[in-house]
Backbone as CSV, one residue per row, in Angstrom:
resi,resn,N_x,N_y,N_z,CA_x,CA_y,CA_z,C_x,C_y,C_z
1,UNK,-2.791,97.378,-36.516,-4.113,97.520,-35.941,-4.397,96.320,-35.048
2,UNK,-4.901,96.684,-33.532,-5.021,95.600,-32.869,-6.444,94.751,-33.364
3,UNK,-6.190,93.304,-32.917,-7.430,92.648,-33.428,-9.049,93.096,-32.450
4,UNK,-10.177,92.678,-32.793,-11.164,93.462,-32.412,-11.279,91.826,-32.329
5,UNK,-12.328,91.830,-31.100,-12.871,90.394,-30.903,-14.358,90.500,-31.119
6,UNK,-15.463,90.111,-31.503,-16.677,90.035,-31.227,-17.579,89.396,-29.946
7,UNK,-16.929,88.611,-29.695,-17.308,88.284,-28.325,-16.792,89.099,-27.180
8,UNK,-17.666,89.480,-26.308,-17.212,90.028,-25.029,-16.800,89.031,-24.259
9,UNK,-16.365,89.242,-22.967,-15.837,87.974,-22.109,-17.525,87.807,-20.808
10,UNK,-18.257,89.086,-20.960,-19.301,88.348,-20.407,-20.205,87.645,-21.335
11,UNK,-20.105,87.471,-22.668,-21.072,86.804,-23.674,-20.528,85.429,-23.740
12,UNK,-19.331,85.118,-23.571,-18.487,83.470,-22.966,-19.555,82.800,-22.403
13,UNK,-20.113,81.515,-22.945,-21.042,80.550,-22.546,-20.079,80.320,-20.830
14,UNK,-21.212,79.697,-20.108,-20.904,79.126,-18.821,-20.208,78.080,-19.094
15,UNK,-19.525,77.139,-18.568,-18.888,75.843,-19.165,-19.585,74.794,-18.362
16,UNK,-20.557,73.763,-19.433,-20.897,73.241,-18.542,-20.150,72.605,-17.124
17,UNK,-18.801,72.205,-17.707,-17.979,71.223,-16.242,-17.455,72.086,-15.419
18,UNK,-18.489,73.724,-15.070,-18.233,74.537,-13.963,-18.121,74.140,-12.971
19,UNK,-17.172,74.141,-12.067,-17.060,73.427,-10.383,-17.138,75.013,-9.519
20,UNK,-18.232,74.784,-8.289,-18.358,75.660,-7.288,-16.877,75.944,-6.690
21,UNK,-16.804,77.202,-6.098,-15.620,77.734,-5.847,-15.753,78.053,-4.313
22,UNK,-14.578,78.355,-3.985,-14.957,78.637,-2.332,-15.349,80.097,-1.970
23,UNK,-15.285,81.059,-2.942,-15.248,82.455,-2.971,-16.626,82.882,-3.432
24,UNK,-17.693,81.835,-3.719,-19.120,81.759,-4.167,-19.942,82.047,-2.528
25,UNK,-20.723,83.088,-3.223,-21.288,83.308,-2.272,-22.199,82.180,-1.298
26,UNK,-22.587,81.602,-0.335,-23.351,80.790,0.348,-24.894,80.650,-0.623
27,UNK,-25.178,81.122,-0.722,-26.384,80.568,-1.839,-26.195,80.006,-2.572
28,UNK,-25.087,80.317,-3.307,-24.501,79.818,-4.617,-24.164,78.301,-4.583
29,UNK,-23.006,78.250,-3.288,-23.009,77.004,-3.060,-24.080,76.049,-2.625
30,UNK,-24.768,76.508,-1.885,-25.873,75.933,-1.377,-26.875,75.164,-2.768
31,UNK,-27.164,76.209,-3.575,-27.982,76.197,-4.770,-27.072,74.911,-5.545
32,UNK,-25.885,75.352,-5.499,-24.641,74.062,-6.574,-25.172,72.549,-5.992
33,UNK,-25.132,72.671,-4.424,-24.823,71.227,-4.282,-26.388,70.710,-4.008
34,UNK,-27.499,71.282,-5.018,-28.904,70.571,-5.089,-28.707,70.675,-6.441
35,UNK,-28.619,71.496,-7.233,-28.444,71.357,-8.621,-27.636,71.234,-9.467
36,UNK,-25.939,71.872,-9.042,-25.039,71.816,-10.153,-24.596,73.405,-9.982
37,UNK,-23.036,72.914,-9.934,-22.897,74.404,-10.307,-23.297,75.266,-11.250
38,UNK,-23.344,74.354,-12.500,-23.474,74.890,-14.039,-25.049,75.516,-13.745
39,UNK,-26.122,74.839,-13.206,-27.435,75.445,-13.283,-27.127,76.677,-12.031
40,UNK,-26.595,76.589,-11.008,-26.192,77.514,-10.417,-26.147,78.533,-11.083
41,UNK,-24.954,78.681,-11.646,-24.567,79.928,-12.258,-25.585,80.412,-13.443
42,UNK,-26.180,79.223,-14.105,-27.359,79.857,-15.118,-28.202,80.988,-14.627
43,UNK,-28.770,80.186,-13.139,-29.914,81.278,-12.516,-29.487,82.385,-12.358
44,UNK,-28.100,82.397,-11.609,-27.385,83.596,-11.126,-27.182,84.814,-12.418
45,UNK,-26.718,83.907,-13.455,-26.818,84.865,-14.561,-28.357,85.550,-15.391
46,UNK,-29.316,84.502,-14.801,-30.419,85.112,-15.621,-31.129,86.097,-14.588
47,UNK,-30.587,86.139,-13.277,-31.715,86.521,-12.014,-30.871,87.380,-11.528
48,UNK,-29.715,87.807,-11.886,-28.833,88.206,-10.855,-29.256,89.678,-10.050
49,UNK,-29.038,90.081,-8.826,-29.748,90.978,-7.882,-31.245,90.905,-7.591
50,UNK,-32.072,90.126,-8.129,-33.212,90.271,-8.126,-33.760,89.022,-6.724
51,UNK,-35.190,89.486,-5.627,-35.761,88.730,-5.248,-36.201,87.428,-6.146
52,UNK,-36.318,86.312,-6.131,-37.266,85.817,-6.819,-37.876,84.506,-5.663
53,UNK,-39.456,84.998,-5.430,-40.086,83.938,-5.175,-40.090,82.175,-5.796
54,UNK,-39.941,81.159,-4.628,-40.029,79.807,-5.420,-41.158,79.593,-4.958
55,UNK,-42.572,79.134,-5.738,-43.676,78.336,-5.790,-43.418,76.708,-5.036
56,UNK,-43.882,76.403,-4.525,-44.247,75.479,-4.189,-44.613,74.428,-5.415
57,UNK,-45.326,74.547,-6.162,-45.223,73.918,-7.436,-44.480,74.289,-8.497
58,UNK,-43.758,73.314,-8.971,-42.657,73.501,-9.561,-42.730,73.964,-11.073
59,UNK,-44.415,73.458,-11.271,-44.886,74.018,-12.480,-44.872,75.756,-12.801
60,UNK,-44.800,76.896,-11.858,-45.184,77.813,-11.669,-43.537,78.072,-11.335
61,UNK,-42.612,77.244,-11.430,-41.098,78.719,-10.936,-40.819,79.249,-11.908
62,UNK,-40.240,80.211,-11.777,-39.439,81.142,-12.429,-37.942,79.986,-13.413
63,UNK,-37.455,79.379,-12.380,-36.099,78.589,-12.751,-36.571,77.171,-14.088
64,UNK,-37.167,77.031,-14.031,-37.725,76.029,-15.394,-37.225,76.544,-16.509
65,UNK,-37.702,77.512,-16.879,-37.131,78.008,-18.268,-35.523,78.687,-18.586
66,UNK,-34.851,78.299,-16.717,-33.415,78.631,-17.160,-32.556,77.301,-17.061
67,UNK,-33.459,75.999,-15.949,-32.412,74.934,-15.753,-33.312,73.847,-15.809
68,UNK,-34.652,74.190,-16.829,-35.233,72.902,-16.954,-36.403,72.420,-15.894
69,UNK,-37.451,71.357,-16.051,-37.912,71.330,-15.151,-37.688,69.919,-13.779
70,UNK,-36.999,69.364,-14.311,-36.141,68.471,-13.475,-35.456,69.198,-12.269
71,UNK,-34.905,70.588,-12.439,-33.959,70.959,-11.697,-34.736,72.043,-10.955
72,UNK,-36.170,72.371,-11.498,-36.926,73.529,-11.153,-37.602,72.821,-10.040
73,UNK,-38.102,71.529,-9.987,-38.122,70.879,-9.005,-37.895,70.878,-7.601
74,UNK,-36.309,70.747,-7.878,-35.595,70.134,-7.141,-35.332,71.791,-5.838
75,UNK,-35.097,72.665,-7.132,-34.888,74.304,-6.289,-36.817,74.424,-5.582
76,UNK,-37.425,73.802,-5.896,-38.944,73.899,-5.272,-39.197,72.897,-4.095
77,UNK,-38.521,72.201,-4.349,-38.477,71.182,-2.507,-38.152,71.592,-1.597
78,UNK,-36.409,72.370,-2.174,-35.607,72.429,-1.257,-36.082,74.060,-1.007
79,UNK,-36.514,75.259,-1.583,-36.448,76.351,-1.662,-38.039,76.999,-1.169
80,UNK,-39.102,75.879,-1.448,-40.328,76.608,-1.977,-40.716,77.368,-0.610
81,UNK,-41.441,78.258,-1.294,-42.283,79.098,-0.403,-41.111,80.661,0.270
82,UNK,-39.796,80.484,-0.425,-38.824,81.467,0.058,-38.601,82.334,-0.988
83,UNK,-38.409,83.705,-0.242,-38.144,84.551,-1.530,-36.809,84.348,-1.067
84,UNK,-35.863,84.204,-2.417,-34.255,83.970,-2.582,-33.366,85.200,-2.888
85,UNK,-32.657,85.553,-2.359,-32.185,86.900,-2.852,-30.928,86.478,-3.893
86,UNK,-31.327,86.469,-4.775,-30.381,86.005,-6.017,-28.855,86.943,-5.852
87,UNK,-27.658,86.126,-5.664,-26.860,87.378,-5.682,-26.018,87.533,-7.022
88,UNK,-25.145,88.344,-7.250,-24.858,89.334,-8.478,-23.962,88.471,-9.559
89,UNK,-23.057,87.433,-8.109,-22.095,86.463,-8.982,-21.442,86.969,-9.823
90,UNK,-21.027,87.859,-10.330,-19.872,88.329,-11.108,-18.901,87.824,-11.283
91,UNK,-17.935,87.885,-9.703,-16.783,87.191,-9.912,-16.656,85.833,-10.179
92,UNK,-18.164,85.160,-9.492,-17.951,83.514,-9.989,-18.267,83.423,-11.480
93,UNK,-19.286,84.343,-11.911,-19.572,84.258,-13.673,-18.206,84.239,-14.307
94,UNK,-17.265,85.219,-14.244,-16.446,85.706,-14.957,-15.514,84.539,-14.461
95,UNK,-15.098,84.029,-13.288,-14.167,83.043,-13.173,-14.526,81.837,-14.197
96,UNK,-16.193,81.683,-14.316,-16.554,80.342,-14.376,-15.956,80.477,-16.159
97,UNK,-16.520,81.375,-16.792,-16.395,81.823,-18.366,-14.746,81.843,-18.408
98,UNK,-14.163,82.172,-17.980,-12.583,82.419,-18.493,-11.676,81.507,-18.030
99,UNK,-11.781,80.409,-17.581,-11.675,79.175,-16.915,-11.226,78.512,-18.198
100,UNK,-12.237,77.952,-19.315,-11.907,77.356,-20.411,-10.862,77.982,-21.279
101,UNK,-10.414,79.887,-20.847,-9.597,80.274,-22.377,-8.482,80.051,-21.492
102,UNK,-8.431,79.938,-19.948,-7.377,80.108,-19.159,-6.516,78.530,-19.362
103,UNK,-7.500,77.610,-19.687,-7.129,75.925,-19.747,-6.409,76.049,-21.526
104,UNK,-6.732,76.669,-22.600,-5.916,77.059,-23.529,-4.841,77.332,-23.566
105,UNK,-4.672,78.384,-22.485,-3.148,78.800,-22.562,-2.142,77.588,-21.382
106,UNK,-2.913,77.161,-20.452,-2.235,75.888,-20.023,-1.591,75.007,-20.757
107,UNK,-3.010,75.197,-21.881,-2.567,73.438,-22.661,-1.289,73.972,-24.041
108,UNK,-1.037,75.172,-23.878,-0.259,75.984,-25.001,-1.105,75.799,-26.417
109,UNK,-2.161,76.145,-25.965,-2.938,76.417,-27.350,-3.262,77.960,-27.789
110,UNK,-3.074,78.899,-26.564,-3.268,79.821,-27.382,-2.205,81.144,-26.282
111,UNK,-1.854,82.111,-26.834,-1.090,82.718,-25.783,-1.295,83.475,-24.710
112,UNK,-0.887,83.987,-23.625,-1.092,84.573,-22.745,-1.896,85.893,-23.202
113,UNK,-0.635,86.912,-24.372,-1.644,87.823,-24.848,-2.752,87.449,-25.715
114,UNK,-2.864,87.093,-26.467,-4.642,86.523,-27.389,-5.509,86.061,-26.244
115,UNK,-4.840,85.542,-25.098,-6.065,85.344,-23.845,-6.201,86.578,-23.410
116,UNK,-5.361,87.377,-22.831,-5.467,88.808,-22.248,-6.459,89.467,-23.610
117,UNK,-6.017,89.449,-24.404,-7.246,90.208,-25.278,-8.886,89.820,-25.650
118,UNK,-8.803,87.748,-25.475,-10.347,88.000,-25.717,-10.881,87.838,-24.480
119,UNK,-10.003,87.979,-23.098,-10.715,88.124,-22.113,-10.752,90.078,-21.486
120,UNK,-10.261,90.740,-22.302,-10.175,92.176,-22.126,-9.742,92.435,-20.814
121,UNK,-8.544,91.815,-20.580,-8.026,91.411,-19.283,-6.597,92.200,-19.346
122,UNK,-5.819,92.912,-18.679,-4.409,93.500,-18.977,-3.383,91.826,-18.807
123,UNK,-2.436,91.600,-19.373,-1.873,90.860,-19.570,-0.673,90.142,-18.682
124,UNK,-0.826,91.270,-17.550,0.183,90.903,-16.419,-0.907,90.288,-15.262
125,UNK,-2.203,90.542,-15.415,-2.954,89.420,-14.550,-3.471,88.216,-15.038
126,UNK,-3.418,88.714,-16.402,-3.228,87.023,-17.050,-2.423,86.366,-16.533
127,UNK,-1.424,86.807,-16.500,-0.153,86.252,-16.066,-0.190,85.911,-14.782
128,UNK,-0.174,86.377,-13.701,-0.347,86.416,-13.023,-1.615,85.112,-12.225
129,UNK,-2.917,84.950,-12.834,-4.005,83.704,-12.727,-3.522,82.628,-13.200
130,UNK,-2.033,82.427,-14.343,-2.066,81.677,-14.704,-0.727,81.013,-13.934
131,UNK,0.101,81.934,-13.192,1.323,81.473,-12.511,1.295,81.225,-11.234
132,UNK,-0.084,81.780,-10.631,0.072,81.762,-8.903,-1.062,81.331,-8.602
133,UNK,-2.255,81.169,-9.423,-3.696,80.413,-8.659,-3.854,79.082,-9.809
134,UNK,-4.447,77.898,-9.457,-4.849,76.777,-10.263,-6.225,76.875,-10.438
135,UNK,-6.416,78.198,-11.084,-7.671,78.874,-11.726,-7.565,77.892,-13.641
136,UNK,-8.183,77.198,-13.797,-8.115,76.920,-15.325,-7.687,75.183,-15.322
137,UNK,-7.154,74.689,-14.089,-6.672,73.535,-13.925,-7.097,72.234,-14.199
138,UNK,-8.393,72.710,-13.652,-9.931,71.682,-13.500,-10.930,71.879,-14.840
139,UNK,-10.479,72.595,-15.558,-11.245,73.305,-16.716,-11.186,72.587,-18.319
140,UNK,-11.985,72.432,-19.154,-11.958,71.646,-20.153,-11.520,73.236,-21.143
141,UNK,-10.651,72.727,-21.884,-9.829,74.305,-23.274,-11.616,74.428,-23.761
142,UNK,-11.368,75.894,-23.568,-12.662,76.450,-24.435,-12.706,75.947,-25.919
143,UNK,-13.373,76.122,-26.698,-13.211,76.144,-28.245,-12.959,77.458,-28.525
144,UNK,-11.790,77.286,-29.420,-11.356,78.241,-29.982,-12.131,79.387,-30.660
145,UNK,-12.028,80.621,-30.161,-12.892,81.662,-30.923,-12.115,81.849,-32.197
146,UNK,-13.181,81.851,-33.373,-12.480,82.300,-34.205,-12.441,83.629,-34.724
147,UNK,-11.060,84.569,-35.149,-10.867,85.920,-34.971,-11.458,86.934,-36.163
148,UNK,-12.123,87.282,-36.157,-13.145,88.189,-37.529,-11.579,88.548,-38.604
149,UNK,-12.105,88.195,-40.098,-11.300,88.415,-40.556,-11.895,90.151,-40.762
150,UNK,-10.305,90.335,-41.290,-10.389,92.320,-41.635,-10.927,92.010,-43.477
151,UNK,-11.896,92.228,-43.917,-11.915,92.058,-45.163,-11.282,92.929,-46.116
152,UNK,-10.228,93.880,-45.157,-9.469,95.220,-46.251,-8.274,94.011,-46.407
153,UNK,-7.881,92.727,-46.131,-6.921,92.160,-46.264,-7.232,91.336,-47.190
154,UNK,-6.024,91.107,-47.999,-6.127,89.353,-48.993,-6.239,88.343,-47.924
155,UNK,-6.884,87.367,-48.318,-6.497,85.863,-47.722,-5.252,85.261,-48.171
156,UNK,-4.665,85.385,-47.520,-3.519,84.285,-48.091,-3.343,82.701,-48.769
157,UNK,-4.495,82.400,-48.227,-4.759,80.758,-47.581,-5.903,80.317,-48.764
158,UNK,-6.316,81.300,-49.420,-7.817,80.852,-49.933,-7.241,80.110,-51.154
């Protein structure tokens, strides 16, 4: 029986030491290099497709309650008074999240297939991200998910 993961690969926290990519859409980057990629991608993930107006006062944005108000600020100097067309970020979400399991199998901590599976990824493009792009390079090893035990099994170990 194959293993069942509980985590999806879009439920993968962002990592904070996310670095902007060149394949990020122009907002994205734009947004990274006033705030951070990592708050970048927060908004993108909490806003994604949606208009969202920035206030002029920073007390009143929308982005406070996703990157703080230090950084809600900062998107209100540089942003206010614009409606932003938040874009969908997918591919940078999903790069940014699978980055850390991809730095695992770099560091030979965990294998190509157990990455192909908790990233629900087929295993020849695992292969493939991990032999021909320096996708995972720059990336700190995720923490290890740990794998639901089957409780129809003994523990061995206990």
């Amino acid at each position: 029986m194959a293993h069942q993961f509980t985590t999806l690969p879009e439920q993968l926290p962002i990592p904070p030491d996310a670095k902007p990519h060149a394949s990020w859409p122009p907002l994205m980057l734009d947004m990274a290099a006033h705030i951070g990629a990592y708050a970048a991608l927060q908004i993108v993930d909490a806003l994604a497709g949606q208009y969202v107006y920035v206030p002029v006062d920073p007390s009143r944005s929308p982005f406070a309650e996703i990157v703080g108000a230090e950084k809600a600020a900062v998107m209100a100097h540089v942003y206010g008074r614009e409606r932003l067309p938040i874009p969908s970020g997918r591919n940078a979400l999903m790069r940014a999240r699978r980055a850390g399991v991809i730095a695992l199998v770099r560091a030979h901590k965990m294998t190509v297939s157990e990455a192909a599976a908790r990233l629900r990824m087929p295993v020849r493009h695992l292969s493939t991200l991990i032999n021909k792009t320096d996708e995972g390079t720059d990336a700190e090893p995720a923490l290890l998910l740990e794998r639901p035990r089957d409780t129809r099994q003994l523990d061995m170990f206990e």
